[in-house]
PDB file of C-alpha atoms in Angstrom:
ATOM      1  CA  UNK A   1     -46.364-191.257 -94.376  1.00  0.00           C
ATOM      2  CA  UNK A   2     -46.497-193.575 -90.989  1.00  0.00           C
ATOM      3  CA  UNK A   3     -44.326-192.884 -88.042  1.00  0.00           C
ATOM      4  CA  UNK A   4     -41.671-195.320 -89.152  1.00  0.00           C
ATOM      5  CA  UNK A   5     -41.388-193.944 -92.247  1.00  0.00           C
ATOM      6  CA  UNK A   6     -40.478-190.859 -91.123  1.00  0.00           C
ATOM      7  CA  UNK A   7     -37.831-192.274 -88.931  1.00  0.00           C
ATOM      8  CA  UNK A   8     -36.200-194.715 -92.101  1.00  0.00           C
ATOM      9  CA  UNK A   9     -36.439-191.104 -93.855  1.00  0.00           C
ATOM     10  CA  UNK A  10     -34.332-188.657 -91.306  1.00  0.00           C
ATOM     11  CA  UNK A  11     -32.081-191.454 -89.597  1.00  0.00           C
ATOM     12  CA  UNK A  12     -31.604-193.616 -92.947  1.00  0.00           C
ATOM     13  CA  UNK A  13     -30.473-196.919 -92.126  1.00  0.00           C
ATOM     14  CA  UNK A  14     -30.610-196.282 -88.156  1.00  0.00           C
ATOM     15  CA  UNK A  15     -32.146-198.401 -85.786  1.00  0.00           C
ATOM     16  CA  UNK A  16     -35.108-196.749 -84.457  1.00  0.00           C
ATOM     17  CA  UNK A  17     -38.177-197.397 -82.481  1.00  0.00           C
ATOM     18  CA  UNK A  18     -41.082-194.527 -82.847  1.00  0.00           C
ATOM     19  CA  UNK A  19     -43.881-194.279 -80.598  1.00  0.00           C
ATOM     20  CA  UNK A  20     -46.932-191.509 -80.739  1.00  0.00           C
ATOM     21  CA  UNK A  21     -47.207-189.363 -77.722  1.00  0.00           C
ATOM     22  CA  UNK A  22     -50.482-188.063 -76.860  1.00  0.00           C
ATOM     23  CA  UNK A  23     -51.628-184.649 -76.001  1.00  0.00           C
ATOM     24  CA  UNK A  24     -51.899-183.111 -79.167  1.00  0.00           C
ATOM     25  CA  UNK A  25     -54.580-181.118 -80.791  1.00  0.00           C
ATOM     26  CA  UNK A  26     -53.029-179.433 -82.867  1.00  0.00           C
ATOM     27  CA  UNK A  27     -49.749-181.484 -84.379  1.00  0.00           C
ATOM     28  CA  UNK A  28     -49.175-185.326 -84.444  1.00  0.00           C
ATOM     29  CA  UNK A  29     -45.798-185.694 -81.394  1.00  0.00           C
ATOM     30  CA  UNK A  30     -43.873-189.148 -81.832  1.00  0.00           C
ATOM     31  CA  UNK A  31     -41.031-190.158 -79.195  1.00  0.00           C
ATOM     32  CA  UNK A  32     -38.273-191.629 -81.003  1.00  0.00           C
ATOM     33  CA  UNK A  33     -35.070-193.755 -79.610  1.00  0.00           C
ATOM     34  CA  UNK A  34     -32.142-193.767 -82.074  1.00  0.00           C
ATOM     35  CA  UNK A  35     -28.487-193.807 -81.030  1.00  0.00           C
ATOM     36  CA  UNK A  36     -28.411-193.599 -77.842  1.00  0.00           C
ATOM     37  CA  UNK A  37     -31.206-190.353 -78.176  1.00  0.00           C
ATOM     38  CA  UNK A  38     -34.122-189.597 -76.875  1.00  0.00           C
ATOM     39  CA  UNK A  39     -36.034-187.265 -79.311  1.00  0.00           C
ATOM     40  CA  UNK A  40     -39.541-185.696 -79.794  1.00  0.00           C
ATOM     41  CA  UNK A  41     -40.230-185.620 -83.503  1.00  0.00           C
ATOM     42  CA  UNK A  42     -42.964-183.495 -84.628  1.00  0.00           C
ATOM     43  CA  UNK A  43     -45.693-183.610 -87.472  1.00  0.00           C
ATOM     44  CA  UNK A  44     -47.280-180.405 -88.436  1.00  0.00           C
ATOM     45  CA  UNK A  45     -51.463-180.978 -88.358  1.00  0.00           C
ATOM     46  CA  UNK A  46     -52.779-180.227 -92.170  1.00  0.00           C
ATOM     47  CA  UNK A  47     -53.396-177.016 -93.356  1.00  0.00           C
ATOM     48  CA  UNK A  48     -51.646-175.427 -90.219  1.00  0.00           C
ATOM     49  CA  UNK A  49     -50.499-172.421 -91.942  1.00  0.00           C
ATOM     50  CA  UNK A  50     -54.145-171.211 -91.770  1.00  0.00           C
ATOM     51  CA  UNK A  51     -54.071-171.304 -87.955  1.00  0.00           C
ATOM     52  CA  UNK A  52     -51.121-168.371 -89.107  1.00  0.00           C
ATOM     53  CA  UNK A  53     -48.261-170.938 -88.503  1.00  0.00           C
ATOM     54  CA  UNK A  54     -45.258-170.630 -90.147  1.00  0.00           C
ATOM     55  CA  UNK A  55     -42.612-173.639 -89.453  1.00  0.00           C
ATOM     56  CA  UNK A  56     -39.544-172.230 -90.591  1.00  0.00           C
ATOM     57  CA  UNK A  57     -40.353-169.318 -87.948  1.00  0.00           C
ATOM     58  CA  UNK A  58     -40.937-171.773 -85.627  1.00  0.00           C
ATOM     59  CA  UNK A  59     -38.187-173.528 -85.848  1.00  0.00           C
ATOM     60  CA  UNK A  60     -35.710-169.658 -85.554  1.00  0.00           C
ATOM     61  CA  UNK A  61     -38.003-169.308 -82.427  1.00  0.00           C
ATOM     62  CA  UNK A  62     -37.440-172.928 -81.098  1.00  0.00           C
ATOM     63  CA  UNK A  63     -33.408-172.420 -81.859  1.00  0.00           C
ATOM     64  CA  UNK A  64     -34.058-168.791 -79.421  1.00  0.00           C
ATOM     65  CA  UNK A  65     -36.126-170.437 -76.935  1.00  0.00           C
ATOM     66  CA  UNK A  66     -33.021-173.411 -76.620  1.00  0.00           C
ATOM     67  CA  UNK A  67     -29.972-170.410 -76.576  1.00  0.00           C
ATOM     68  CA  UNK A  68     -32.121-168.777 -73.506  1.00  0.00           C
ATOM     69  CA  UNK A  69     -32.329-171.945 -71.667  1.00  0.00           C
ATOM     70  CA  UNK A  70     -36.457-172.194 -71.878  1.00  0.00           C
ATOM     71  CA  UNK A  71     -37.181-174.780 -74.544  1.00  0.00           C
ATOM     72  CA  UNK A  72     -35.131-177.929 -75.586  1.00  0.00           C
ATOM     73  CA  UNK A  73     -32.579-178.377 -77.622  1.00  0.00           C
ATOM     74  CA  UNK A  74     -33.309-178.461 -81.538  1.00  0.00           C
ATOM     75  CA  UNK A  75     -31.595-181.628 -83.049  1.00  0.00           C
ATOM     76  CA  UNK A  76     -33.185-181.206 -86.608  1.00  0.00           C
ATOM     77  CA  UNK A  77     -35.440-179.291 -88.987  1.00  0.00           C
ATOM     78  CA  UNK A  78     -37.024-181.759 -91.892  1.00  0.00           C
ATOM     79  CA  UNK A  79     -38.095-179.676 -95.200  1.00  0.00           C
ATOM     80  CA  UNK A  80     -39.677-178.759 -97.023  1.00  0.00           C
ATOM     81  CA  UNK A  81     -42.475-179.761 -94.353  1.00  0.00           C
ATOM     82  CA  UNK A  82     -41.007-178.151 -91.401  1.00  0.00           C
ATOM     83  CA  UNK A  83     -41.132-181.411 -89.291  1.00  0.00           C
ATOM     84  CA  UNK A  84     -39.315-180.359 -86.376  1.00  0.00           C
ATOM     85  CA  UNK A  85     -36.590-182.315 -83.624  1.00  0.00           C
ATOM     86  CA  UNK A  86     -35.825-181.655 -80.551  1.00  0.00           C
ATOM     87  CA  UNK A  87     -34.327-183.365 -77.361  1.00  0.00           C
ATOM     88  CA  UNK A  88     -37.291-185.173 -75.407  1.00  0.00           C
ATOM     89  CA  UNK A  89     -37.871-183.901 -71.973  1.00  0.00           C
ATOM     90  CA  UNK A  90     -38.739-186.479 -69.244  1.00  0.00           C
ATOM     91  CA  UNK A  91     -41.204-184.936 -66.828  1.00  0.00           C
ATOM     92  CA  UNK A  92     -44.280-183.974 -65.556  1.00  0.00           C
ATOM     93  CA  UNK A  93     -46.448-182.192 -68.023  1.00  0.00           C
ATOM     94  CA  UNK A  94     -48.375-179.211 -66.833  1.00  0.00           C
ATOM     95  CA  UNK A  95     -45.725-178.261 -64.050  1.00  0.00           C
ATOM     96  CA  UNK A  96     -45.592-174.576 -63.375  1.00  0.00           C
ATOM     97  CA  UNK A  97     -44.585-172.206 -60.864  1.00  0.00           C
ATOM     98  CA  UNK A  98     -45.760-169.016 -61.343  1.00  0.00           C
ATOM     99  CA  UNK A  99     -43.018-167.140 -60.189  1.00  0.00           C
ATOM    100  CA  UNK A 100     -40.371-168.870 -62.635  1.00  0.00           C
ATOM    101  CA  UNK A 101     -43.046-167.823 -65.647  1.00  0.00           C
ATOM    102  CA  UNK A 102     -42.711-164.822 -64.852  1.00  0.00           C
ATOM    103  CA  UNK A 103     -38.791-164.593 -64.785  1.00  0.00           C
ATOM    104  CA  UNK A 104     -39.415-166.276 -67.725  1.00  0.00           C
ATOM    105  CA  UNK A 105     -40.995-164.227 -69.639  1.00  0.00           C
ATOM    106  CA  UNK A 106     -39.208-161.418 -68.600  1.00  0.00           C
ATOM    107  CA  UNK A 107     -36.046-163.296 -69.940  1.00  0.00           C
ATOM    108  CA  UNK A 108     -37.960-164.107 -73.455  1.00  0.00           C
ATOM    109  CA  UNK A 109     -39.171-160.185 -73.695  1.00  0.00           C
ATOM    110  CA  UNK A 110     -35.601-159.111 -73.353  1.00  0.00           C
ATOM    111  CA  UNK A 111     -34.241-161.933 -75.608  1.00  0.00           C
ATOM    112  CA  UNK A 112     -33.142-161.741 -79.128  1.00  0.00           C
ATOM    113  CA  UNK A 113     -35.722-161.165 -82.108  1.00  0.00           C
ATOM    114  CA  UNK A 114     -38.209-163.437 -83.561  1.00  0.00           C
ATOM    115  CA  UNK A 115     -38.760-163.917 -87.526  1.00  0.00           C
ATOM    116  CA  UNK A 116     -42.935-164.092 -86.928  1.00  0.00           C
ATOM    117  CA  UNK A 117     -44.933-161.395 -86.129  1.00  0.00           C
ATOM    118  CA  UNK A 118     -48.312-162.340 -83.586  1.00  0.00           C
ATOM    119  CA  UNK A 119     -50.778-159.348 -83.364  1.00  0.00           C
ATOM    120  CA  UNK A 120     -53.893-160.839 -81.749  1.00  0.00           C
ATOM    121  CA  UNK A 121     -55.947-158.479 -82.887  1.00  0.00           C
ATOM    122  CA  UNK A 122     -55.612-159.052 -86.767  1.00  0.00           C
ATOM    123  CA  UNK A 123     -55.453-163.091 -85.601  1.00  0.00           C
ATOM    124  CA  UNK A 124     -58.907-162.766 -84.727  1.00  0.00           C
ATOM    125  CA  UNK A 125     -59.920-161.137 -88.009  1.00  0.00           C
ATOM    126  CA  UNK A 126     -57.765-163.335 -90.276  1.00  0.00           C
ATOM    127  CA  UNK A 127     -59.243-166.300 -88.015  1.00  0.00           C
ATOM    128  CA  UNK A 128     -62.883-165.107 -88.890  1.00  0.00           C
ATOM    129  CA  UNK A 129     -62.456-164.915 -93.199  1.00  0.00           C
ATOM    130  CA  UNK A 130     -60.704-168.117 -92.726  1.00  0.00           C
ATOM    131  CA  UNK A 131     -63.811-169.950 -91.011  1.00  0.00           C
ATOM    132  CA  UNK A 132     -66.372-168.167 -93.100  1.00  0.00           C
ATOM    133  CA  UNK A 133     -64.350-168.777 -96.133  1.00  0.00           C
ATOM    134  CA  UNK A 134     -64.414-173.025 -95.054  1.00  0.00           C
ATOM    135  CA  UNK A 135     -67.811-172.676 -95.064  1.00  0.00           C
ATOM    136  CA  UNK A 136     -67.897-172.387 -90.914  1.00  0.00           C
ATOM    137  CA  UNK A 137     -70.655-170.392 -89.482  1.00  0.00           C
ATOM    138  CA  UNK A 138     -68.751-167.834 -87.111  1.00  0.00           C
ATOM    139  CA  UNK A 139     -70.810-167.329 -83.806  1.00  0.00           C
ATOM    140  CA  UNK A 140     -73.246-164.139 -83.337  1.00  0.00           C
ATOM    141  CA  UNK A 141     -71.426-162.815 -80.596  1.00  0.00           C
ATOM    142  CA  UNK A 142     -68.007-162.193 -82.429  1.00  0.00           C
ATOM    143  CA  UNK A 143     -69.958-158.712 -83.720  1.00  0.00           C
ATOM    144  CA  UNK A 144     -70.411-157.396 -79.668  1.00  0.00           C
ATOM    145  CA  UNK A 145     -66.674-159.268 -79.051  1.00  0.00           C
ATOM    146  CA  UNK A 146     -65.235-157.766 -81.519  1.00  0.00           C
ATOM    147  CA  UNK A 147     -66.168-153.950 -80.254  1.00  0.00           C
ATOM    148  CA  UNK A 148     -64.421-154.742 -76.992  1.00  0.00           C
ATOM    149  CA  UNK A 149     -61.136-155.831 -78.631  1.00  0.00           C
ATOM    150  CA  UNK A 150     -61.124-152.842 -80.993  1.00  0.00           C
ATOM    151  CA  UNK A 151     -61.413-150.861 -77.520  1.00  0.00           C
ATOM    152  CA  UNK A 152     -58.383-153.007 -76.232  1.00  0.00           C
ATOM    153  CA  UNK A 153     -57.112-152.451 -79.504  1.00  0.00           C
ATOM    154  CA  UNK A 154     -56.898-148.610 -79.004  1.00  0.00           C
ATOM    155  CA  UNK A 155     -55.516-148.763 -75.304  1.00  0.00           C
ATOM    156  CA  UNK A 156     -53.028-150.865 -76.405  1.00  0.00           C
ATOM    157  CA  UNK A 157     -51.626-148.593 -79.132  1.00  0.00           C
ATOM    158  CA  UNK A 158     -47.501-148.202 -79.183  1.00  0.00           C
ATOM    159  CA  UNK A 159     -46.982-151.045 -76.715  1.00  0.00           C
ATOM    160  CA  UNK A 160     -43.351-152.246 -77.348  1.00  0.00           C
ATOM    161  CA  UNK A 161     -43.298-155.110 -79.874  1.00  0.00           C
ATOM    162  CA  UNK A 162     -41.389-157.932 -77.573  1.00  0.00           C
ATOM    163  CA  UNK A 163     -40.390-161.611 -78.687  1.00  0.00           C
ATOM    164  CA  UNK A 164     -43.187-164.113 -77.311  1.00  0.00           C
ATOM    165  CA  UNK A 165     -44.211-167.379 -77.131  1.00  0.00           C
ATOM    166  CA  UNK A 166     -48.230-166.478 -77.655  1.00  0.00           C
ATOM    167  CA  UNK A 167     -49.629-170.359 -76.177  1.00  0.00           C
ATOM    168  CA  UNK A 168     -48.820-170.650 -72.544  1.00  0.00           C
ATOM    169  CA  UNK A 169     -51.021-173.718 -71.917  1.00  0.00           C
ATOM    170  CA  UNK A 170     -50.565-175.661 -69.277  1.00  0.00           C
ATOM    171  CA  UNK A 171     -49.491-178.869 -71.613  1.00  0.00           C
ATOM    172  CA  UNK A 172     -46.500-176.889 -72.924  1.00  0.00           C
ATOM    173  CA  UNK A 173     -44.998-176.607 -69.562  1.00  0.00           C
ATOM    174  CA  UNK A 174     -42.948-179.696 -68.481  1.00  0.00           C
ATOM    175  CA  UNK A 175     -40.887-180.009 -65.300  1.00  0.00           C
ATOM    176  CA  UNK A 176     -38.614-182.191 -64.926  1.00  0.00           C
ATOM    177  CA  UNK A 177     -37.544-182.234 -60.956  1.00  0.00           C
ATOM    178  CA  UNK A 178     -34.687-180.128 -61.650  1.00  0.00           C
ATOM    179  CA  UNK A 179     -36.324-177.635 -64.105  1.00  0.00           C
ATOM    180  CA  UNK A 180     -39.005-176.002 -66.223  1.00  0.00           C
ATOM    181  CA  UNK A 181     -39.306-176.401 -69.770  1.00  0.00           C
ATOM    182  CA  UNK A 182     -41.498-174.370 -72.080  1.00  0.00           C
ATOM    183  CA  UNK A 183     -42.267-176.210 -75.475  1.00  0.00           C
ATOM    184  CA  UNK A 184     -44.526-175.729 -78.893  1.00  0.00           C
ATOM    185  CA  UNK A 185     -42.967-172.964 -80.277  1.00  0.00           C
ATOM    186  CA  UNK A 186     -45.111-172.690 -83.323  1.00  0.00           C
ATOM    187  CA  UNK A 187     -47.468-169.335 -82.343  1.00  0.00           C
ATOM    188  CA  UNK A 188     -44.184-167.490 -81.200  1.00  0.00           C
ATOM    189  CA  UNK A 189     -43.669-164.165 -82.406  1.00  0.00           C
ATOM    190  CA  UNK A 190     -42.813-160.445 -82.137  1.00  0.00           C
ATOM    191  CA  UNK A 191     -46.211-158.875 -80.110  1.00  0.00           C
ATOM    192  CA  UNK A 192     -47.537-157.491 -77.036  1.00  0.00           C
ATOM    193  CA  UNK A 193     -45.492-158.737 -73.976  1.00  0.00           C
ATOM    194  CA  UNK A 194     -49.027-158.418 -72.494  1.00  0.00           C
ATOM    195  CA  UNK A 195     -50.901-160.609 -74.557  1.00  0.00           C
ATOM    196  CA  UNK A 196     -47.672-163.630 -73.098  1.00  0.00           C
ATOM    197  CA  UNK A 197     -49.150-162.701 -69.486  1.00  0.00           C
ATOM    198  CA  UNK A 198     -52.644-162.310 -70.236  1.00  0.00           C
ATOM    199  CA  UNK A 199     -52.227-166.067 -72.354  1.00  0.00           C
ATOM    200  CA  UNK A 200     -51.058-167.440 -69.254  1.00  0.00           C
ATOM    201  CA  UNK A 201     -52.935-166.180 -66.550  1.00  0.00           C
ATOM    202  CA  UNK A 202     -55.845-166.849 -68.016  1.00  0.00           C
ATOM    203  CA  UNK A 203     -55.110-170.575 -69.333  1.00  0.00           C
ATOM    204  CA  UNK A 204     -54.213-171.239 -65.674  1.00  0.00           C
ATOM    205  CA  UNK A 205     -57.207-169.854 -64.217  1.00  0.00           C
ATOM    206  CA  UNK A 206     -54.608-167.376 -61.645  1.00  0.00           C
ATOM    207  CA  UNK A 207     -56.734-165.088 -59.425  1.00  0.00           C
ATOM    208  CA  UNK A 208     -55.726-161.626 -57.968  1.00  0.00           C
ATOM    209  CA  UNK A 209     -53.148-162.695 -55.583  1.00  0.00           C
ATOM    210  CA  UNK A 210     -51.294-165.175 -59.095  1.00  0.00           C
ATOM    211  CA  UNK A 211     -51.652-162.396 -60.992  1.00  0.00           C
ATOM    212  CA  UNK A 212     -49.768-160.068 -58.454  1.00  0.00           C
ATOM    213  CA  UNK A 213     -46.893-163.055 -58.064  1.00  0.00           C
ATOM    214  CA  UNK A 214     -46.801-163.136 -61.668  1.00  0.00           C
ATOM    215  CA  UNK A 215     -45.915-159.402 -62.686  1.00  0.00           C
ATOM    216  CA  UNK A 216     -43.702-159.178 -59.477  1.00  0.00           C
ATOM    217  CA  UNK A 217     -41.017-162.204 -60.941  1.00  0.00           C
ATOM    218  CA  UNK A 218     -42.135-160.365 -64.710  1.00  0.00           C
ATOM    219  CA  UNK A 219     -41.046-156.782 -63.208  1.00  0.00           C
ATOM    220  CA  UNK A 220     -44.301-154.647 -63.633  1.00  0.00           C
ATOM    221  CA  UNK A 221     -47.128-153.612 -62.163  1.00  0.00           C
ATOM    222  CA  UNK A 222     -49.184-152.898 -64.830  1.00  0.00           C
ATOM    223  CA  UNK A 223     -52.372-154.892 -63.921  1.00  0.00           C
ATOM    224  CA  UNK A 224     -54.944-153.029 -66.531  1.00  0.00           C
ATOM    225  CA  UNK A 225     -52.916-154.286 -69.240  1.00  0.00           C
ATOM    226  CA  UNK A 226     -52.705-157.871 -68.071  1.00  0.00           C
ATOM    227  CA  UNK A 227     -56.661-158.036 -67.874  1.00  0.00           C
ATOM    228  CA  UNK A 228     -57.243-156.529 -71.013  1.00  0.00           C
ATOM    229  CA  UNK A 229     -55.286-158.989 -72.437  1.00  0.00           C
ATOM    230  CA  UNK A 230     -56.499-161.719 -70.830  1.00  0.00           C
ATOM    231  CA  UNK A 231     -59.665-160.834 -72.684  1.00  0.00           C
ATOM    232  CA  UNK A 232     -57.812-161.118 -76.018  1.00  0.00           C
ATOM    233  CA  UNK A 233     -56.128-164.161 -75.426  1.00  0.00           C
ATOM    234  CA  UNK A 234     -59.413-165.898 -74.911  1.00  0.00           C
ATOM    235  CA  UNK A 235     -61.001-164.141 -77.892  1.00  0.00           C
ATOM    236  CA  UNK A 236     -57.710-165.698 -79.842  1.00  0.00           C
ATOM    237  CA  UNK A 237     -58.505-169.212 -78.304  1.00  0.00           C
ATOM    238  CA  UNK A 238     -62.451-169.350 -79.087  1.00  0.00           C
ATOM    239  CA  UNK A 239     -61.847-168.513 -83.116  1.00  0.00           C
ATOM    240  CA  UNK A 240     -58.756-170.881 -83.257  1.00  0.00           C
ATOM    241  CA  UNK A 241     -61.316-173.510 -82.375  1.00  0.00           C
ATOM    242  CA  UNK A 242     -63.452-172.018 -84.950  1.00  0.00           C
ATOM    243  CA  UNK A 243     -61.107-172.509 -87.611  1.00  0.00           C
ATOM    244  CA  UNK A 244     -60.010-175.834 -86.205  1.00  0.00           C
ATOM    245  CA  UNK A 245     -63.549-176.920 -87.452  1.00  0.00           C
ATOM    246  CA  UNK A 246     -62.784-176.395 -90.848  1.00  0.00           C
ATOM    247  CA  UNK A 247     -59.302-177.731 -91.007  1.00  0.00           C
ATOM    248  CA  UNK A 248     -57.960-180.496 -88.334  1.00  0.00           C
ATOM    249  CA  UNK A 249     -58.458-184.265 -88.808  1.00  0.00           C
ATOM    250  CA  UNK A 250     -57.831-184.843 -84.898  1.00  0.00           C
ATOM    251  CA  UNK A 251     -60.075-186.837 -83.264  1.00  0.00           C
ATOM    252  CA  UNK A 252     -61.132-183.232 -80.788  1.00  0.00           C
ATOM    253  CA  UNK A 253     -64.351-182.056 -79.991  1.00  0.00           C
ATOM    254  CA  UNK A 254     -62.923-177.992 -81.260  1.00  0.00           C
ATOM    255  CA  UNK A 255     -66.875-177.112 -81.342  1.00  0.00           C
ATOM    256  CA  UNK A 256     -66.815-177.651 -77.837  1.00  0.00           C
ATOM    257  CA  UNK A 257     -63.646-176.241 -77.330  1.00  0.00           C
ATOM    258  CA  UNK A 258     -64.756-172.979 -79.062  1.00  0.00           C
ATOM    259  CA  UNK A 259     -68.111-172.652 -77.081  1.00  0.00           C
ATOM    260  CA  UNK A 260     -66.181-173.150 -74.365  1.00  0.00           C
ATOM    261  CA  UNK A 261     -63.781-170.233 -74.884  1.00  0.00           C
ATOM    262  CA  UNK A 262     -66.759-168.088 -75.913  1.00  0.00           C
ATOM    263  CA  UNK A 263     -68.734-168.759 -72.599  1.00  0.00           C
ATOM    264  CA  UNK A 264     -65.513-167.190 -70.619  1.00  0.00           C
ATOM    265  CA  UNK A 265     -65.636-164.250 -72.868  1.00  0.00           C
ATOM    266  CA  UNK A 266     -68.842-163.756 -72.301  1.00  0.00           C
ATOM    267  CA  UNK A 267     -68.807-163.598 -68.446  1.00  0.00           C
ATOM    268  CA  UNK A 268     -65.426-161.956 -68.877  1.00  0.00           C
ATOM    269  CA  UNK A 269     -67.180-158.798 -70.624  1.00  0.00           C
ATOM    270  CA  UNK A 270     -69.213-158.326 -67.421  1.00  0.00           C
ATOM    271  CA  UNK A 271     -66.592-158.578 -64.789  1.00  0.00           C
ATOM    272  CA  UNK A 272     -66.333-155.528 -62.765  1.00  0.00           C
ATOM    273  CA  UNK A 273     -62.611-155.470 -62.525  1.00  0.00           C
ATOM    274  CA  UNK A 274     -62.743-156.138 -66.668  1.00  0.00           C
ATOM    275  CA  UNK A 275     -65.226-152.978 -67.248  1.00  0.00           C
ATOM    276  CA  UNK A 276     -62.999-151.305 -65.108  1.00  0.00           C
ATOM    277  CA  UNK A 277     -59.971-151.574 -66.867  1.00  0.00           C
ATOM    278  CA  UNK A 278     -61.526-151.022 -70.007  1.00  0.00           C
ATOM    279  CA  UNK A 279     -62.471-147.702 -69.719  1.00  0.00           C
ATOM    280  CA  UNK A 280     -60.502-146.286 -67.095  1.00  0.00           C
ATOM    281  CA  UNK A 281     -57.894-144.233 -69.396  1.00  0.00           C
TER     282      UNK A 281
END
């Protein structure tokens, strides 16, 4: 089904122009103008629910994430798909201040419960049988990888289970001269705050002194746990682009977005700040 299609289907007999929006590599975005609205209307990519998406959690988490004032409004929820609309947000994409993340976070820690559950450490394994199970040859390295994060693993035993987003990449930040909005809802879950802070400081490259603005606005100091985690939400990214191999139809180079992700680990797992935390109890 086409992009005006989908438009005759959810505004029947409405006048309304649909345009893709780029970006993407996951999900197929279309802007749409009808009634006086400007509205984001988005297709889930096939076979999504083996990346461990669930869109009817999504969409709970998306309703949250409006209610605390981080994400936009939710206008509509299309099933049995789970095509999801929200208000568009005119800004710049990729617009972050650290310190506002972290009061961010902070806010979505504290908030109200999510239906999902994200626990990066069984993503990785259920990430793994998926690939092999498409026929995707997983990468040698996941064996030596996969030691580390059952050492994280441990360390990070009886860490509060908090409400988080679990994809803090740059493109889901948008700023629109007046404020920050925080979109793509479709990882969130109840997790490791950690894992939120690791996601992000990692995905936007933050040294020592970003990392120190960042827990300050978040309230904590714990600095271990934010490394260790950065760890695991690279070790998250490089076998989502594994399994993206088997499953997208995107026009993305996810080989190279895997090897990428797997190069980082790899001079990650040698850091001396990194092999510090690890096994410093």
């Amino acid at each position: 089904m086409d992009g005006g299609q989908l438009a005759e289907r959810i505004w029947p007999g409405q006048q309304a122009t649909i345009e893709p929006l780029g970006g993407g590599i996951t999900n197929r975005n279309f802007k749409v103008q009808v009634d006086g609205q400007e509205l984001v209307l988005r297709v889930g990519g096939k076979d999504t629910e083996l990346l461990g998406i669930d869109r009817a959690a999504e969409h709970v988490a998306s309703r949250i994430a409006a209610e605390l004032g981080l994400g936009p409004e939710v206008v509509a929820f299309v099933e049995p798909e789970g095509y999801l609309v929200t208000r568009y947000v005119d800004g710049e994409v990729g617009k972050v201040d650290v310190g506002w993340v972290g009061a961010a976070l902070r806010r979505l820690h504290d908030g109200p419960a999510l239906p999902g559950r994200f626990d990066s450490f069984r993503v990785i394994e259920e990430y793994r049988a998926t690939a092999r199970k498409h026929g995707i040859t997983v990468p040698l390295v996941y064996g030596r990888l996969k030691e580390i994060a059952d050492e994280i693993e441990r360390q990070r035993f009886g860490a509060p289970i908090r409400p988080c987003h679990n994809d803090l990449l740059n493109a889901n930040f948008i700023g629109d001269g007046t404020r920050t909005w925080l979109v793509d809802w479709e990882y969130a879950g109840m997790g490791d705050a950690f894992f939120d802070l690791g996601n992000f400081a990692v995905n936007h490259e933050l040294d020592g002194s970003g990392e120190s603005e960042l827990l300050a606005a978040y309230g904590s100091n714990d600095s271990k746990a934010l490394v260790l985690m950065r760890f695991m939400s690279d070790f998250r990214e490089a076998m989502w682009g594994v399994v993206q191999l088997a499953i997208s139809e995107l026009d993305f180079d996810f080989e190279a977005y895997a090897a990428e992700h797997f190069e980082r680990l790899a001079r990650t797992s040698v850091e001396p700040r990194f092999l510090d935390a690890l096994h410093t109890a």
